[in-house]
Amino acid sequence: DSETFWHAVIRKYPNQWLVPYMNLAQYYFDNRQKLPYAMDSAAANYEILIELHSKDVQAYHNLANLDGH
């Protein structure tokens, strides 16, 4: 599944690519009704993404939108 795949990519290439963090955060957001830890996990991935690339406006936007859900 997507969660397992993106975690494997992150383990193999930690802090090297932005895409795995964005996609994993989106996976958690999309599955927020099924996974009790989803919103915290989405936020954590967006925060890592922001640390890696602070100019990514979409990451800030998505992180801010988590509070509205």
PDB file of N, CA, C and O in Angstrom:
ATOM      1  N   ASP A   1       0.827  -1.195   0.000  1.00  0.00           N
ATOM      2  CA  ASP A   1       0.000   0.000   0.000  1.00  0.00           C
ATOM      3  C   ASP A   1       0.866   1.252   0.000  1.00  0.00           C
ATOM      4  O   ASP A   1       2.085   1.180   0.152  1.00  0.00           O
ATOM      5  N   SER A   2       0.251   2.394  -0.171  1.00  0.00           N
ATOM      6  CA  SER A   2       0.992   3.659  -0.276  1.00  0.00           C
ATOM      7  C   SER A   2       1.775   3.990   0.984  1.00  0.00           C
ATOM      8  O   SER A   2       2.911   4.475   0.901  1.00  0.00           O
ATOM      9  N   GLU A   3       1.190   3.755   2.127  1.00  0.00           N
ATOM     10  CA  GLU A   3       1.876   4.071   3.386  1.00  0.00           C
ATOM     11  C   GLU A   3       3.186   3.300   3.484  1.00  0.00           C
ATOM     12  O   GLU A   3       4.243   3.873   3.773  1.00  0.00           O
ATOM     13  N   THR A   4       3.133   2.015   3.228  1.00  0.00           N
ATOM     14  CA  THR A   4       4.325   1.165   3.300  1.00  0.00           C
ATOM     15  C   THR A   4       5.365   1.589   2.261  1.00  0.00           C
ATOM     16  O   THR A   4       6.559   1.688   2.565  1.00  0.00           O
ATOM     17  N   PHE A   5       4.902   1.855   1.052  1.00  0.00           N
ATOM     18  CA  PHE A   5       5.812   2.253  -0.015  1.00  0.00           C
ATOM     19  C   PHE A   5       6.557   3.540   0.338  1.00  0.00           C
ATOM     20  O   PHE A   5       7.785   3.599   0.243  1.00  0.00           O
ATOM     21  N   TRP A   6       5.825   4.584   0.734  1.00  0.00           N
ATOM     22  CA  TRP A   6       6.479   5.866   1.000  1.00  0.00           C
ATOM     23  C   TRP A   6       7.370   5.804   2.234  1.00  0.00           C
ATOM     24  O   TRP A   6       8.420   6.446   2.273  1.00  0.00           O
ATOM     25  N   HIS A   7       6.990   5.011   3.229  1.00  0.00           N
ATOM     26  CA  HIS A   7       7.885   4.826   4.383  1.00  0.00           C
ATOM     27  C   HIS A   7       9.188   4.153   3.946  1.00  0.00           C
ATOM     28  O   HIS A   7      10.267   4.522   4.417  1.00  0.00           O
ATOM     29  N   ALA A   8       9.092   3.176   3.050  1.00  0.00           N
ATOM     30  CA  ALA A   8      10.296   2.487   2.555  1.00  0.00           C
ATOM     31  C   ALA A   8      11.198   3.449   1.791  1.00  0.00           C
ATOM     32  O   ALA A   8      12.422   3.419   1.956  1.00  0.00           O
ATOM     33  N   VAL A   9      10.614   4.303   0.969  1.00  0.00           N
ATOM     34  CA  VAL A   9      11.408   5.286   0.227  1.00  0.00           C
ATOM     35  C   VAL A   9      12.107   6.238   1.192  1.00  0.00           C
ATOM     36  O   VAL A   9      13.300   6.533   1.046  1.00  0.00           O
ATOM     37  N   ILE A  10      11.383   6.696   2.204  1.00  0.00           N
ATOM     38  CA  ILE A  10      11.955   7.624   3.184  1.00  0.00           C
ATOM     39  C   ILE A  10      13.069   6.950   3.986  1.00  0.00           C
ATOM     40  O   ILE A  10      14.107   7.553   4.257  1.00  0.00           O
ATOM     41  N   ARG A  11      12.876   5.683   4.352  1.00  0.00           N
ATOM     42  CA  ARG A  11      13.927   4.961   5.084  1.00  0.00           C
ATOM     43  C   ARG A  11      15.190   4.824   4.236  1.00  0.00           C
ATOM     44  O   ARG A  11      16.308   4.933   4.742  1.00  0.00           O
ATOM     45  N   LYS A  12      14.998   4.565   2.943  1.00  0.00           N
ATOM     46  CA  LYS A  12      16.147   4.364   2.064  1.00  0.00           C
ATOM     47  C   LYS A  12      16.836   5.684   1.706  1.00  0.00           C
ATOM     48  O   LYS A  12      18.054   5.730   1.556  1.00  0.00           O
ATOM     49  N   TYR A  13      16.049   6.753   1.571  1.00  0.00           N
ATOM     50  CA  TYR A  13      16.582   8.059   1.174  1.00  0.00           C
ATOM     51  C   TYR A  13      16.071   9.154   2.119  1.00  0.00           C
ATOM     52  O   TYR A  13      15.335  10.048   1.693  1.00  0.00           O
ATOM     53  N   PRO A  14      16.431   9.096   3.377  1.00  0.00           N
ATOM     54  CA  PRO A  14      15.887  10.086   4.324  1.00  0.00           C
ATOM     55  C   PRO A  14      16.313  11.514   3.987  1.00  0.00           C
ATOM     56  O   PRO A  14      17.474  11.762   3.656  1.00  0.00           O
ATOM     57  N   ASN A  15      15.350  12.401   4.049  1.00  0.00           N
ATOM     58  CA  ASN A  15      15.584  13.841   3.857  1.00  0.00           C
ATOM     59  C   ASN A  15      16.216  14.199   2.519  1.00  0.00           C
ATOM     60  O   ASN A  15      16.826  15.252   2.390  1.00  0.00           O
ATOM     61  N   GLN A  16      16.064  13.339   1.520  1.00  0.00           N
ATOM     62  CA  GLN A  16      16.671  13.621   0.214  1.00  0.00           C
ATOM     63  C   GLN A  16      15.658  14.092  -0.818  1.00  0.00           C
ATOM     64  O   GLN A  16      16.000  14.859  -1.700  1.00  0.00           O
ATOM     65  N   TRP A  17      14.443  13.608  -0.743  1.00  0.00           N
ATOM     66  CA  TRP A  17      13.420  13.948  -1.723  1.00  0.00           C
ATOM     67  C   TRP A  17      12.222  14.548  -1.027  1.00  0.00           C
ATOM     68  O   TRP A  17      11.851  14.143   0.075  1.00  0.00           O
ATOM     69  N   LEU A  18      11.575  15.468  -1.661  1.00  0.00           N
ATOM     70  CA  LEU A  18      10.372  16.088  -1.112  1.00  0.00           C
ATOM     71  C   LEU A  18       9.126  15.253  -1.379  1.00  0.00           C
ATOM     72  O   LEU A  18       8.220  15.201  -0.554  1.00  0.00           O
ATOM     73  N   VAL A  19       9.081  14.607  -2.509  1.00  0.00           N
ATOM     74  CA  VAL A  19       7.882  13.884  -2.949  1.00  0.00           C
ATOM     75  C   VAL A  19       7.396  12.835  -1.942  1.00  0.00           C
ATOM     76  O   VAL A  19       6.201  12.771  -1.666  1.00  0.00           O
ATOM     77  N   PRO A  20       8.266  12.016  -1.366  1.00  0.00           N
ATOM     78  CA  PRO A  20       7.750  11.015  -0.426  1.00  0.00           C
ATOM     79  C   PRO A  20       7.031  11.633   0.774  1.00  0.00           C
ATOM     80  O   PRO A  20       5.996  11.105   1.209  1.00  0.00           O
ATOM     81  N   TYR A  21       7.536  12.719   1.289  1.00  0.00           N
ATOM     82  CA  TYR A  21       6.894  13.358   2.441  1.00  0.00           C
ATOM     83  C   TYR A  21       5.539  13.955   2.060  1.00  0.00           C
ATOM     84  O   TYR A  21       4.569  13.845   2.807  1.00  0.00           O
ATOM     85  N   MET A  22       5.482  14.570   0.879  1.00  0.00           N
ATOM     86  CA  MET A  22       4.223  15.148   0.416  1.00  0.00           C
ATOM     87  C   MET A  22       3.188  14.049   0.168  1.00  0.00           C
ATOM     88  O   MET A  22       2.037  14.150   0.584  1.00  0.00           O
ATOM     89  N   ASN A  23       3.611  12.988  -0.496  1.00  0.00           N
ATOM     90  CA  ASN A  23       2.672  11.912  -0.806  1.00  0.00           C
ATOM     91  C   ASN A  23       2.226  11.157   0.437  1.00  0.00           C
ATOM     92  O   ASN A  23       1.060  10.756   0.533  1.00  0.00           O
ATOM     93  N   LEU A  24       3.121  10.960   1.375  1.00  0.00           N
ATOM     94  CA  LEU A  24       2.739  10.290   2.608  1.00  0.00           C
ATOM     95  C   LEU A  24       1.781  11.156   3.419  1.00  0.00           C
ATOM     96  O   LEU A  24       0.783  10.656   3.952  1.00  0.00           O
ATOM     97  N   ALA A  25       2.043  12.433   3.482  1.00  0.00           N
ATOM     98  CA  ALA A  25       1.128  13.340   4.170  1.00  0.00           C
ATOM     99  C   ALA A  25      -0.243  13.317   3.510  1.00  0.00           C
ATOM    100  O   ALA A  25      -1.276  13.278   4.193  1.00  0.00           O
ATOM    101  N   GLN A  26      -0.267  13.329   2.189  1.00  0.00           N
ATOM    102  CA  GLN A  26      -1.547  13.282   1.469  1.00  0.00           C
ATOM    103  C   GLN A  26      -2.267  11.961   1.711  1.00  0.00           C
ATOM    104  O   GLN A  26      -3.488  11.934   1.878  1.00  0.00           O
ATOM    105  N   TYR A  27      -1.528  10.871   1.768  1.00  0.00           N
ATOM    106  CA  TYR A  27      -2.125   9.563   2.079  1.00  0.00           C
ATOM    107  C   TYR A  27      -2.812   9.603   3.435  1.00  0.00           C
ATOM    108  O   TYR A  27      -3.950   9.146   3.581  1.00  0.00           O
ATOM    109  N   TYR A  28      -2.113  10.138   4.428  1.00  0.00           N
ATOM    110  CA  TYR A  28      -2.711  10.209   5.763  1.00  0.00           C
ATOM    111  C   TYR A  28      -3.943  11.107   5.774  1.00  0.00           C
ATOM    112  O   TYR A  28      -4.956  10.768   6.383  1.00  0.00           O
ATOM    113  N   PHE A  29      -3.858  12.225   5.089  1.00  0.00           N
ATOM    114  CA  PHE A  29      -5.009  13.116   5.038  1.00  0.00           C
ATOM    115  C   PHE A  29      -6.203  12.413   4.371  1.00  0.00           C
ATOM    116  O   PHE A  29      -7.327  12.480   4.865  1.00  0.00           O
ATOM    117  N   ASP A  30      -5.956  11.735   3.286  1.00  0.00           N
ATOM    118  CA  ASP A  30      -7.027  11.031   2.580  1.00  0.00           C
ATOM    119  C   ASP A  30      -7.642   9.910   3.403  1.00  0.00           C
ATOM    120  O   ASP A  30      -8.793   9.538   3.195  1.00  0.00           O
ATOM    121  N   ASN A  31      -6.862   9.354   4.329  1.00  0.00           N
ATOM    122  CA  ASN A  31      -7.329   8.232   5.147  1.00  0.00           C
ATOM    123  C   ASN A  31      -7.622   8.635   6.587  1.00  0.00           C
ATOM    124  O   ASN A  31      -7.633   7.788   7.484  1.00  0.00           O
ATOM    125  N   ARG A  32      -7.884   9.899   6.808  1.00  0.00           N
ATOM    126  CA  ARG A  32      -8.089  10.422   8.164  1.00  0.00           C
ATOM    127  C   ARG A  32      -9.290   9.788   8.867  1.00  0.00           C
ATOM    128  O   ARG A  32      -9.313   9.724  10.087  1.00  0.00           O
ATOM    129  N   GLN A  33     -10.275   9.318   8.132  1.00  0.00           N
ATOM    130  CA  GLN A  33     -11.444   8.688   8.748  1.00  0.00           C
ATOM    131  C   GLN A  33     -11.146   7.261   9.205  1.00  0.00           C
ATOM    132  O   GLN A  33     -11.771   6.767  10.133  1.00  0.00           O
ATOM    133  N   LYS A  34     -10.178   6.614   8.570  1.00  0.00           N
ATOM    134  CA  LYS A  34      -9.855   5.214   8.855  1.00  0.00           C
ATOM    135  C   LYS A  34      -8.738   5.049   9.883  1.00  0.00           C
ATOM    136  O   LYS A  34      -8.695   4.045  10.589  1.00  0.00           O
ATOM    137  N   LEU A  35      -7.813   5.998   9.907  1.00  0.00           N
ATOM    138  CA  LEU A  35      -6.620   5.861  10.740  1.00  0.00           C
ATOM    139  C   LEU A  35      -6.635   6.895  11.860  1.00  0.00           C
ATOM    140  O   LEU A  35      -6.585   8.093  11.590  1.00  0.00           O
ATOM    141  N   PRO A  36      -6.675   6.459  13.115  1.00  0.00           N
ATOM    142  CA  PRO A  36      -6.747   7.423  14.218  1.00  0.00           C
ATOM    143  C   PRO A  36      -5.514   8.325  14.328  1.00  0.00           C
ATOM    144  O   PRO A  36      -5.591   9.417  14.857  1.00  0.00           O
ATOM    145  N   TYR A  37      -4.405   7.886  13.817  1.00  0.00           N
ATOM    146  CA  TYR A  37      -3.158   8.651  13.896  1.00  0.00           C
ATOM    147  C   TYR A  37      -2.903   9.491  12.644  1.00  0.00           C
ATOM    148  O   TYR A  37      -1.866  10.164  12.528  1.00  0.00           O
ATOM    149  N   ALA A  38      -3.827   9.487  11.698  1.00  0.00           N
ATOM    150  CA  ALA A  38      -3.594  10.074  10.383  1.00  0.00           C
ATOM    151  C   ALA A  38      -3.287  11.565  10.417  1.00  0.00           C
ATOM    152  O   ALA A  38      -2.366  12.023   9.740  1.00  0.00           O
ATOM    153  N   MET A  39      -4.036  12.347  11.165  1.00  0.00           N
ATOM    154  CA  MET A  39      -3.843  13.795  11.142  1.00  0.00           C
ATOM    155  C   MET A  39      -2.493  14.180  11.752  1.00  0.00           C
ATOM    156  O   MET A  39      -1.808  15.056  11.240  1.00  0.00           O
ATOM    157  N   ASP A  40      -2.115  13.524  12.841  1.00  0.00           N
ATOM    158  CA  ASP A  40      -0.799  13.798  13.440  1.00  0.00           C
ATOM    159  C   ASP A  40       0.325  13.397  12.482  1.00  0.00           C
ATOM    160  O   ASP A  40       1.332  14.101  12.354  1.00  0.00           O
ATOM    161  N   SER A  41       0.146  12.281  11.808  1.00  0.00           N
ATOM    162  CA  SER A  41       1.157  11.817  10.863  1.00  0.00           C
ATOM    163  C   SER A  41       1.248  12.740   9.647  1.00  0.00           C
ATOM    164  O   SER A  41       2.339  13.018   9.159  1.00  0.00           O
ATOM    165  N   ALA A  42       0.114  13.195   9.164  1.00  0.00           N
ATOM    166  CA  ALA A  42       0.121  14.139   8.045  1.00  0.00           C
ATOM    167  C   ALA A  42       0.861  15.408   8.444  1.00  0.00           C
ATOM    168  O   ALA A  42       1.710  15.904   7.700  1.00  0.00           O
ATOM    169  N   ALA A  43       0.544  15.927   9.619  1.00  0.00           N
ATOM    170  CA  ALA A  43       1.202  17.154  10.093  1.00  0.00           C
ATOM    171  C   ALA A  43       2.710  16.951  10.222  1.00  0.00           C
ATOM    172  O   ALA A  43       3.494  17.811   9.813  1.00  0.00           O
ATOM    173  N   ALA A  44       3.122  15.822  10.758  1.00  0.00           N
ATOM    174  CA  ALA A  44       4.548  15.547  10.928  1.00  0.00           C
ATOM    175  C   ALA A  44       5.267  15.522   9.584  1.00  0.00           C
ATOM    176  O   ALA A  44       6.372  16.060   9.449  1.00  0.00           O
ATOM    177  N   ASN A  45       4.644  14.937   8.575  1.00  0.00           N
ATOM    178  CA  ASN A  45       5.271  14.879   7.255  1.00  0.00           C
ATOM    179  C   ASN A  45       5.321  16.244   6.592  1.00  0.00           C
ATOM    180  O   ASN A  45       6.303  16.580   5.934  1.00  0.00           O
ATOM    181  N   TYR A  46       4.277  17.045   6.757  1.00  0.00           N
ATOM    182  CA  TYR A  46       4.316  18.408   6.222  1.00  0.00           C
ATOM    183  C   TYR A  46       5.391  19.233   6.919  1.00  0.00           C
ATOM    184  O   TYR A  46       6.082  20.033   6.296  1.00  0.00           O
ATOM    185  N   GLU A  47       5.562  19.039   8.214  1.00  0.00           N
ATOM    186  CA  GLU A  47       6.596  19.780   8.945  1.00  0.00           C
ATOM    187  C   GLU A  47       7.995  19.401   8.464  1.00  0.00           C
ATOM    188  O   GLU A  47       8.876  20.260   8.315  1.00  0.00           O
ATOM    189  N   ILE A  48       8.218  18.120   8.213  1.00  0.00           N
ATOM    190  CA  ILE A  48       9.511  17.680   7.674  1.00  0.00           C
ATOM    191  C   ILE A  48       9.720  18.283   6.289  1.00  0.00           C
ATOM    192  O   ILE A  48      10.807  18.780   5.966  1.00  0.00           O
ATOM    193  N   LEU A  49       8.685  18.257   5.484  1.00  0.00           N
ATOM    194  CA  LEU A  49       8.770  18.842   4.150  1.00  0.00           C
ATOM    195  C   LEU A  49       9.140  20.315   4.216  1.00  0.00           C
ATOM    196  O   LEU A  49       9.988  20.792   3.458  1.00  0.00           O
ATOM    197  N   ILE A  50       8.543  21.043   5.144  1.00  0.00           N
ATOM    198  CA  ILE A  50       8.853  22.465   5.318  1.00  0.00           C
ATOM    199  C   ILE A  50      10.294  22.654   5.774  1.00  0.00           C
ATOM    200  O   ILE A  50      10.984  23.563   5.311  1.00  0.00           O
ATOM    201  N   GLU A  51      10.774  21.791   6.650  1.00  0.00           N
ATOM    202  CA  GLU A  51      12.169  21.871   7.087  1.00  0.00           C
ATOM    203  C   GLU A  51      13.128  21.648   5.914  1.00  0.00           C
ATOM    204  O   GLU A  51      14.161  22.312   5.819  1.00  0.00           O
ATOM    205  N   LEU A  52      12.769  20.725   5.034  1.00  0.00           N
ATOM    206  CA  LEU A  52      13.630  20.409   3.900  1.00  0.00           C
ATOM    207  C   LEU A  52      13.578  21.482   2.811  1.00  0.00           C
ATOM    208  O   LEU A  52      14.567  21.732   2.132  1.00  0.00           O
ATOM    209  N   HIS A  53      12.411  22.076   2.655  1.00  0.00           N
ATOM    210  CA  HIS A  53      12.225  23.035   1.562  1.00  0.00           C
ATOM    211  C   HIS A  53      11.241  24.109   2.021  1.00  0.00           C
ATOM    212  O   HIS A  53      10.048  24.035   1.743  1.00  0.00           O
ATOM    213  N   SER A  54      11.743  25.081   2.725  1.00  0.00           N
ATOM    214  CA  SER A  54      10.894  26.084   3.354  1.00  0.00           C
ATOM    215  C   SER A  54      10.160  26.975   2.351  1.00  0.00           C
ATOM    216  O   SER A  54       9.246  27.698   2.728  1.00  0.00           O
ATOM    217  N   LYS A  55      10.519  26.904   1.083  1.00  0.00           N
ATOM    218  CA  LYS A  55       9.850  27.726   0.077  1.00  0.00           C
ATOM    219  C   LYS A  55       8.645  27.024  -0.548  1.00  0.00           C
ATOM    220  O   LYS A  55       8.006  27.568  -1.436  1.00  0.00           O
ATOM    221  N   ASP A  56       8.336  25.823  -0.083  1.00  0.00           N
ATOM    222  CA  ASP A  56       7.211  25.073  -0.640  1.00  0.00           C
ATOM    223  C   ASP A  56       5.903  25.601  -0.046  1.00  0.00           C
ATOM    224  O   ASP A  56       5.483  25.194   1.030  1.00  0.00           O
ATOM    225  N   VAL A  57       5.278  26.518  -0.749  1.00  0.00           N
ATOM    226  CA  VAL A  57       4.056  27.165  -0.271  1.00  0.00           C
ATOM    227  C   VAL A  57       2.941  26.147  -0.066  1.00  0.00           C
ATOM    228  O   VAL A  57       2.151  26.259   0.876  1.00  0.00           O
ATOM    229  N   GLN A  58       2.887  25.147  -0.925  1.00  0.00           N
ATOM    230  CA  GLN A  58       1.823  24.141  -0.822  1.00  0.00           C
ATOM    231  C   GLN A  58       1.903  23.386   0.502  1.00  0.00           C
ATOM    232  O   GLN A  58       0.879  23.064   1.097  1.00  0.00           O
ATOM    233  N   ALA A  59       3.096  23.109   0.984  1.00  0.00           N
ATOM    234  CA  ALA A  59       3.246  22.409   2.261  1.00  0.00           C
ATOM    235  C   ALA A  59       2.686  23.250   3.409  1.00  0.00           C
ATOM    236  O   ALA A  59       2.000  22.735   4.290  1.00  0.00           O
ATOM    237  N   TYR A  60       2.970  24.544   3.410  1.00  0.00           N
ATOM    238  CA  TYR A  60       2.412  25.431   4.435  1.00  0.00           C
ATOM    239  C   TYR A  60       0.893  25.470   4.341  1.00  0.00           C
ATOM    240  O   TYR A  60       0.190  25.403   5.355  1.00  0.00           O
ATOM    241  N   HIS A  61       0.394  25.575   3.129  1.00  0.00           N
ATOM    242  CA  HIS A  61      -1.047  25.615   2.897  1.00  0.00           C
ATOM    243  C   HIS A  61      -1.729  24.343   3.404  1.00  0.00           C
ATOM    244  O   HIS A  61      -2.732  24.395   4.118  1.00  0.00           O
ATOM    245  N   ASN A  62      -1.165  23.198   3.034  1.00  0.00           N
ATOM    246  CA  ASN A  62      -1.747  21.916   3.454  1.00  0.00           C
ATOM    247  C   ASN A  62      -1.683  21.744   4.963  1.00  0.00           C
ATOM    248  O   ASN A  62      -2.619  21.232   5.574  1.00  0.00           O
ATOM    249  N   LEU A  63      -0.569  22.150   5.572  1.00  0.00           N
ATOM    250  CA  LEU A  63      -0.441  22.037   7.023  1.00  0.00           C
ATOM    251  C   LEU A  63      -1.485  22.903   7.722  1.00  0.00           C
ATOM    252  O   LEU A  63      -2.142  22.466   8.651  1.00  0.00           O
ATOM    253  N   ALA A  64      -1.669  24.109   7.233  1.00  0.00           N
ATOM    254  CA  ALA A  64      -2.668  25.003   7.822  1.00  0.00           C
ATOM    255  C   ALA A  64      -4.077  24.432   7.651  1.00  0.00           C
ATOM    256  O   ALA A  64      -4.915  24.575   8.557  1.00  0.00           O
ATOM    257  N   ASN A  65      -4.341  23.790   6.545  1.00  0.00           N
ATOM    258  CA  ASN A  65      -5.668  23.229   6.288  1.00  0.00           C
ATOM    259  C   ASN A  65      -5.991  22.028   7.151  1.00  0.00           C
ATOM    260  O   ASN A  65      -7.160  21.656   7.273  1.00  0.00           O
ATOM    261  N   LEU A  66      -4.994  21.397   7.729  1.00  0.00           N
ATOM    262  CA  LEU A  66      -5.264  20.247   8.600  1.00  0.00           C
ATOM    263  C   LEU A  66      -6.120  20.642   9.788  1.00  0.00           C
ATOM    264  O   LEU A  66      -6.932  19.858  10.267  1.00  0.00           O
ATOM    265  N   ASP A  67      -5.938  21.858  10.264  1.00  0.00           N
ATOM    266  CA  ASP A  67      -6.705  22.326  11.418  1.00  0.00           C
ATOM    267  C   ASP A  67      -8.186  22.454  11.122  1.00  0.00           C
ATOM    268  O   ASP A  67      -9.017  22.363  12.019  1.00  0.00           O
ATOM    269  N   GLY A  68      -8.521  22.631   9.853  1.00  0.00           N
ATOM    270  CA  GLY A  68      -9.913  22.794   9.470  1.00  0.00           C
ATOM    271  C   GLY A  68     -10.658  21.485   9.277  1.00  0.00           C
ATOM    272  O   GLY A  68     -11.843  21.488   8.993  1.00  0.00           O
ATOM    273  N   HIS A  69      -9.963  20.359   9.455  1.00  0.00           N
ATOM    274  CA  HIS A  69     -10.619  19.071   9.215  1.00  0.00           C
ATOM    275  C   HIS A  69     -10.711  18.259  10.456  1.00  0.00           C
ATOM    276  O   HIS A  69     -10.074  18.186  11.334  1.00  0.00           O
TER     277      HIS A  69
END
